[in-house]
Coordinates of C-alpha atoms and ligand atoms in Angstrom, one line a residue:
M1 CA 0.0 0.0 0.0
I2 CA 1.5 3.4 -1.1
G3 CA 1.5 6.0 1.7
Q4 CA 2.9 3.8 4.4
R5 CA 6.0 5.1 6.2
A6 CA 8.8 2.5 6.3
E7 CA 11.9 2.7 8.4
A8 CA 15.1 0.6 8.0
I9 CA 18.5 0.4 9.7
A10 CA 21.8 -0.5 8.1
H11 CA 25.4 -0.5 9.3
P12 CA 28.5 0.8 7.5
N13 CA 31.0 -1.7 6.1
I14 CA 34.7 -1.4 5.8
A15 CA 36.3 -3.0 2.8
L16 CA 39.3 -5.3 3.5
A17 CA 39.8 -5.7 -0.2
K18 CA 39.0 -2.3 -1.7
Y19 CA 36.7 -1.3 -4.5
W20 CA 38.3 1.5 -6.4
G21 CA 37.4 2.1 -10.1
K22 CA 34.4 1.6 -12.3
L23 CA 34.0 -0.7 -15.3
D24 CA 31.0 1.5 -16.3
E25 CA 30.1 4.8 -14.9
A26 CA 26.5 5.0 -16.0
Q27 CA 25.7 1.6 -14.6
N28 CA 28.0 2.1 -11.6
L29 CA 29.7 -1.3 -12.1
P30 CA 32.9 -2.0 -10.1
A31 CA 36.1 -2.8 -12.1
V32 CA 37.6 -4.9 -9.2
P33 CA 36.1 -7.3 -6.7
S34 CA 35.8 -6.2 -3.1
L35 CA 35.3 -7.8 0.3
S36 CA 34.1 -6.1 3.4
L37 CA 33.1 -6.5 7.0
T38 CA 29.7 -5.0 8.1
L39 CA 30.1 -3.3 11.4
A40 CA 27.7 -3.3 14.4
G41 CA 27.9 -0.2 16.7
M42 CA 27.4 2.4 14.0
S43 CA 24.3 2.8 12.0
T44 CA 22.1 4.8 9.6
R45 CA 18.3 4.9 10.1
A46 CA 16.3 5.8 7.0
A47 CA 12.6 6.5 6.7
V48 CA 10.7 6.8 3.5
Q49 CA 7.1 7.7 2.8
F50 CA 5.7 8.3 -0.7
D51 CA 3.2 11.1 -0.6
P52 CA 1.3 12.4 -3.7
A53 CA 0.3 15.5 -1.6
L54 CA 3.9 16.7 -1.5
S55 CA 5.0 19.1 -4.3
A56 CA 8.5 17.7 -4.4
D57 CA 10.8 15.3 -2.5
A58 CA 11.6 16.4 1.0
V59 CA 15.0 14.9 1.9
E60 CA 16.5 15.4 5.3
I61 CA 19.9 14.1 6.3
D62 CA 20.9 14.3 10.0
G63 CA 18.0 16.6 10.7
R64 CA 18.8 19.2 7.9
P65 CA 17.6 19.5 4.3
A66 CA 20.0 17.5 2.1
T67 CA 22.4 19.3 -0.2
A68 CA 21.3 19.2 -3.9
P69 CA 23.8 16.4 -4.9
A70 CA 22.8 14.2 -1.9
A71 CA 19.0 14.8 -2.6
A72 CA 19.6 13.9 -6.3
R73 CA 21.2 10.6 -5.3
V74 CA 18.3 9.8 -3.0
A75 CA 15.9 10.7 -5.8
A76 CA 17.8 8.4 -8.2
L77 CA 17.4 5.5 -5.8
L78 CA 13.6 6.2 -5.3
D79 CA 13.2 6.3 -9.1
L80 CA 14.9 2.9 -9.4
V81 CA 12.8 1.4 -6.7
W82 CA 9.6 2.8 -8.3
Q83 CA 10.5 1.6 -11.8
A84 CA 12.2 -1.7 -11.1
P85 CA 10.3 -4.9 -12.1
G86 CA 8.1 -5.7 -9.1
G87 CA 7.8 -2.0 -8.2
P88 CA 4.7 0.1 -8.6
G89 CA 5.9 1.6 -12.0
G90 CA 4.5 4.7 -13.7
A91 CA 5.1 8.2 -12.4
R92 CA 6.7 8.3 -9.0
P93 CA 5.0 10.4 -6.4
P94 CA 7.3 12.7 -4.3
A95 CA 8.6 11.2 -1.0
A96 CA 9.5 12.4 2.4
V97 CA 12.8 10.9 3.4
Q98 CA 14.8 11.2 6.6
S99 CA 18.2 9.6 7.0
A100 CA 20.3 9.9 10.2
N101 CA 23.7 8.6 11.0
D102 CA 25.2 8.2 14.4
F103 CA 28.7 8.7 13.1
P104 CA 30.4 11.4 10.9
T105 CA 28.8 11.7 7.4
A106 CA 31.0 11.7 4.3
A107 CA 34.3 11.4 6.0
G108 CA 35.5 8.1 4.7
L109 CA 33.4 6.1 7.2
A110 CA 31.3 4.6 4.4
S111 CA 28.2 6.6 5.4
S112 CA 26.9 6.3 1.9
A113 CA 27.0 2.5 2.2
S114 CA 24.8 2.3 5.3
A115 CA 22.6 5.1 4.1
F116 CA 21.8 3.7 0.6
A117 CA 21.4 0.1 2.0
A118 CA 18.9 1.4 4.6
L119 CA 17.2 3.6 2.0
A120 CA 16.8 0.7 -0.5
V121 CA 15.2 -1.4 2.2
A122 CA 12.9 1.4 3.5
A123 CA 12.0 2.7 0.0
S124 CA 11.0 -0.7 -1.3
A125 CA 8.9 -1.5 1.7
A126 CA 7.3 2.0 1.4
A127 CA 6.6 1.3 -2.3
G128 CA 5.0 -2.1 -1.4
A129 CA 7.6 -4.1 -3.3
R130 CA 8.9 -7.4 -2.1
W131 CA 12.4 -8.0 -3.2
S132 CA 15.1 -10.5 -2.2
E133 CA 18.2 -9.3 -0.4
A134 CA 20.1 -9.9 -3.7
E135 CA 17.7 -7.6 -5.6
L136 CA 17.9 -4.9 -2.8
S137 CA 21.7 -5.2 -3.0
D138 CA 21.6 -4.7 -6.7
L139 CA 19.4 -1.6 -6.4
A140 CA 21.6 -0.1 -3.7
R141 CA 24.7 -0.9 -5.8
R142 CA 23.5 1.3 -8.6
I143 CA 23.8 4.4 -6.4
S144 CA 26.8 3.4 -4.2
A145 CA 28.6 0.2 -5.0
S146 CA 29.7 -0.2 -1.4
A147 CA 26.0 0.0 -0.3
A148 CA 25.4 -3.3 -2.1
R149 CA 27.6 -4.9 0.6
S150 CA 25.8 -3.3 3.6
V151 CA 22.6 -5.1 2.7
F152 CA 24.3 -8.2 4.2
G153 CA 25.9 -8.8 7.6
G154 CA 29.4 -10.1 8.4
F155 CA 31.9 -10.7 5.6
V156 CA 30.5 -9.8 2.2
E157 CA 31.9 -9.9 -1.3
L158 CA 31.0 -7.8 -4.3
P159 CA 32.3 -9.3 -7.6
A160 CA 33.8 -7.2 -10.3
A161 CA 31.5 -6.6 -13.3
T162 CA 32.8 -8.6 -16.3
A163 CA 30.5 -6.9 -18.8
V164 CA 28.2 -4.0 -18.8
A165 CA 25.3 -6.1 -17.7
P166 CA 22.5 -4.5 -15.7
A167 CA 22.4 -6.6 -12.5
L168 CA 25.2 -7.1 -10.0
S169 CA 24.7 -7.9 -6.3
A170 CA 26.9 -8.4 -3.3
R171 CA 26.7 -11.8 -1.6
P172 CA 27.4 -12.9 1.9
L173 CA 30.6 -14.9 2.4
A174 CA 30.4 -15.6 6.1
G175 CA 27.9 -14.3 8.7
P176 CA 29.0 -12.1 11.7
E177 CA 29.3 -15.1 13.9
H178 CA 32.0 -16.6 11.6
W179 CA 34.8 -14.7 13.3
D180 CA 34.7 -12.5 16.3
L181 CA 37.0 -9.7 15.2
R182 CA 37.2 -6.1 16.3
M183 CA 37.6 -3.0 14.1
I184 CA 38.8 0.1 15.8
V185 CA 38.0 3.3 14.0
A186 CA 40.4 6.1 14.8
V187 CA 38.6 9.3 13.9
T188 CA 41.0 12.0 12.8
T189 CA 38.5 14.8 11.6
E190 CA 34.8 15.7 11.8
E191 CA 35.1 17.4 8.4
A192 CA 33.6 15.9 5.2
K193 CA 36.1 14.8 2.6
T194 CA 36.9 17.1 -0.3
V195 CA 36.8 14.7 -3.2
G196 CA 34.0 12.0 -3.0
S197 CA 34.8 8.5 -4.0
T198 CA 33.0 8.6 -7.4
Q199 CA 35.0 11.7 -8.4
G200 CA 38.2 10.2 -7.0
M201 CA 37.8 6.9 -8.9
L202 CA 37.0 8.7 -12.1
R203 CA 40.1 10.9 -11.8
T204 CA 42.2 7.9 -10.9
A205 CA 41.1 5.9 -13.9
R206 CA 41.5 8.9 -16.2
T207 CA 44.9 10.2 -15.1
S208 CA 46.8 7.8 -12.8
P209 CA 49.6 6.0 -14.5
L210 CA 49.3 3.4 -11.8
Y211 CA 45.6 2.5 -12.4
A212 CA 46.5 -0.3 -14.8
G213 CA 48.7 -1.8 -12.1
W214 CA 45.9 -1.5 -9.5
L215 CA 43.5 -3.4 -11.9
A216 CA 46.2 -6.1 -12.3
V217 CA 46.8 -6.7 -8.6
A218 CA 43.4 -6.1 -7.0
P219 CA 41.8 -9.5 -7.9
G220 CA 44.8 -11.4 -6.4
I221 CA 44.6 -9.3 -3.2
F222 CA 40.9 -9.9 -3.1
A223 CA 41.5 -13.7 -3.4
A224 CA 44.0 -13.6 -0.6
V225 CA 41.6 -11.6 1.7
R226 CA 38.8 -14.1 0.8
E227 CA 40.9 -17.2 1.6
A228 CA 42.1 -15.7 4.9
V229 CA 38.6 -14.8 6.0
L230 CA 37.4 -18.4 5.3
R231 CA 40.4 -19.8 7.2
R232 CA 40.2 -17.2 10.0
D233 CA 43.8 -16.4 9.4
L234 CA 44.3 -12.9 10.9
E235 CA 47.9 -12.5 9.9
R236 CA 47.2 -13.2 6.3
L237 CA 44.0 -11.2 6.3
G238 CA 45.6 -8.2 7.9
E239 CA 48.6 -8.2 5.6
A240 CA 46.4 -8.5 2.5
A241 CA 44.1 -5.8 3.7
E242 CA 47.0 -3.4 4.3
R243 CA 48.3 -4.2 0.8
S244 CA 44.8 -3.5 -0.7
A245 CA 44.5 -0.1 1.1
L246 CA 48.1 1.0 0.3
A247 CA 47.8 -0.1 -3.4
M248 CA 44.5 1.8 -3.7
H249 CA 45.9 5.0 -2.1
A250 CA 49.2 4.7 -4.1
T251 CA 47.1 4.6 -7.3
A252 CA 45.0 7.6 -6.2
L253 CA 48.0 9.6 -5.0
A254 CA 49.5 9.3 -8.6
A255 CA 46.4 10.8 -10.2
E256 CA 46.5 14.3 -11.5
P257 CA 46.0 16.3 -9.4
G258 CA 47.0 13.7 -6.8
L259 CA 44.3 12.5 -4.4
L260 CA 45.6 12.9 -0.9
Y261 CA 42.9 11.6 1.4
W262 CA 45.3 11.4 4.4
N263 CA 46.2 13.9 7.1
G264 CA 49.2 13.8 9.5
A265 CA 47.3 11.6 12.0
T266 CA 46.6 9.0 9.3
V267 CA 50.3 8.5 8.7
E268 CA 51.1 8.5 12.4
L269 CA 48.4 5.8 12.9
M270 CA 49.8 3.6 10.2
A271 CA 53.3 3.8 11.8
E272 CA 51.8 3.1 15.2
V273 CA 50.0 0.0 13.9
R274 CA 53.2 -1.3 12.5
R275 CA 54.9 -0.7 15.9
L276 CA 52.1 -2.5 17.7
R277 CA 52.7 -5.5 15.5
A278 CA 56.4 -5.4 16.0
G279 CA 55.6 -5.5 19.7
G280 CA 53.6 -8.7 19.3
L281 CA 50.0 -7.4 19.1
A282 CA 47.6 -8.2 16.4
A283 CA 46.8 -5.0 14.6
Y284 CA 46.3 -4.2 10.9
F285 CA 45.1 -1.0 9.3
T286 CA 42.9 -0.1 6.4
I287 CA 42.0 3.4 5.0
D288 CA 39.1 4.4 2.8
A289 CA 38.6 7.7 0.8
G290 CA 39.2 9.8 3.9
P291 CA 41.7 10.3 6.7
H292 CA 40.4 7.9 9.3
V293 CA 42.3 4.7 10.1
K294 CA 40.4 1.5 10.8
V295 CA 42.4 -1.1 12.7
L296 CA 41.5 -4.8 12.7
T297 CA 42.3 -6.7 15.9
V298 CA 41.1 -9.5 18.2
P299 CA 38.8 -9.1 21.3
E300 CA 41.6 -10.0 23.7
E301 CA 43.9 -7.2 22.5
V302 CA 41.3 -4.5 21.6
D303 CA 41.8 -2.5 24.8
R304 CA 45.6 -2.4 24.5
V305 CA 45.5 -1.5 20.8
R306 CA 42.8 1.1 21.4
D307 CA 44.7 2.8 24.3
R308 CA 47.7 3.2 22.0
L309 CA 45.8 4.5 19.0
A310 CA 43.8 7.0 21.2
V311 CA 47.0 8.9 22.2
V312 CA 48.4 9.2 18.7
P313 CA 48.5 13.0 18.0
G314 CA 45.5 14.1 15.9
V315 CA 43.2 11.3 16.9
L316 CA 39.9 12.8 18.1
R317 CA 38.2 9.6 19.3
T318 CA 38.1 5.9 18.7
I319 CA 35.1 3.7 18.1
V320 CA 35.2 0.0 18.6
A321 CA 33.0 -2.1 16.3
R322 CA 32.4 -5.8 16.0
P323 CA 30.9 -7.8 13.0
G324 CA 27.3 -6.7 12.5
A325 CA 24.1 -7.7 10.8
G326 CA 22.7 -6.7 7.4
A327 CA 20.1 -4.0 6.6
R328 CA 16.7 -4.6 7.9
L329 CA 13.3 -3.1 8.2
C330 CA 12.4 -1.6 11.6
S331 CA 8.8 -0.6 11.0
V332 CA 6.1 -0.1 8.4
A333 CA 3.2 2.1 9.5
A334 CA 0.1 3.2 7.6
Q335 CA -0.6 7.0 7.3
P336 CA -3.2 8.2 9.8
G337 CA -6.6 7.7 8.4
E338 CA -5.7 5.0 5.9
S339 CA -6.8 1.4 6.2
P340 CA -3.9 -1.1 6.2
Ligands
LIG401 O1 30.6 2.9 -2.9 P1 31.4 4.2 -2.9 O2 31.2 4.9 -4.2 O3 31.1 5.0 -1.7 O4 33.0 3.9 -2.9 C1 33.6 3.2 -1.8 C2 35.1 3.3 -2.0 C3 35.9 2.8 -0.8 O5 35.2 3.0 0.4 C4 37.2 3.7 -0.8 C5 36.3 1.4 -0.9 C6 35.3 0.4 -0.6 O6 35.4 -0.7 -1.2 O7 34.4 0.6 0.2

């Protein structure tokens, strides 16, 4: 029934094998395979209600009207949901959308992943569609490829596109119970990043002389990450995850102009993680398109690792996350006055 307000929750995911580069920009198809861990402890809640009485979409993010580019991405997702086979079809009515994160937006903490996964689930329920998780993942992927992974919990893989085919979904590799790891997020700024991941990827592909090398090594790094996850081999996983992040950033740094997502604290944190490891602790870093550093460790060592990261100059705070669940619907409620 159209008019119902649906609310969903999703968690960010952090890629251990990075997605960086598109096979096709219009279809938003990844050029390399990626593998991520969905995190509990940080979340986006999104609510959607289609309402023909509105004159236009009303999109709020973190309690404020969305910027024009953010509202356009939300509208693109709503259009996809409306027009997809199994959706209502025809002209889409305007929608009221509220999305709220409990962690910094657009700072390399994959807020678009949790936001578009939550929005895909909420919008499809609000539109009265019943899609599988794979179909929801494919819808979310069209707006933000990493969002395809947040539809699922635990360890999740998103294959590379091999042809410009319309459908591509993430798939769960192992649930959150498979391996009780910890991911410590060392937050180094509250500012939004200056170059978003789509722009960064396009610039890298067009101008970085290292992009061909990245495309050549990424599938092998992904395979090493995948194997290590299945075997629960932290040393191999951590080393491959660091290799993935460093190769991605090296490629982006060599673009023109160079994409420098790091700040001083990012570099200090990488060095500190290597020192922790030299001292016998399990700690491995990864970095997305922003200056925060995410450190993989085990529950028994999380307090010691966190204490050391927290005092690195420039670290504002740390967040400890554990493997989390996939996106899910929280509520669907009819508009007052409507019969269910
Ligand atoms: O899905 P996007 O367009 O937000 O790109 C995500 C890119 C990285 O976070 C840097 C890597 C990844 O695989 O999540």
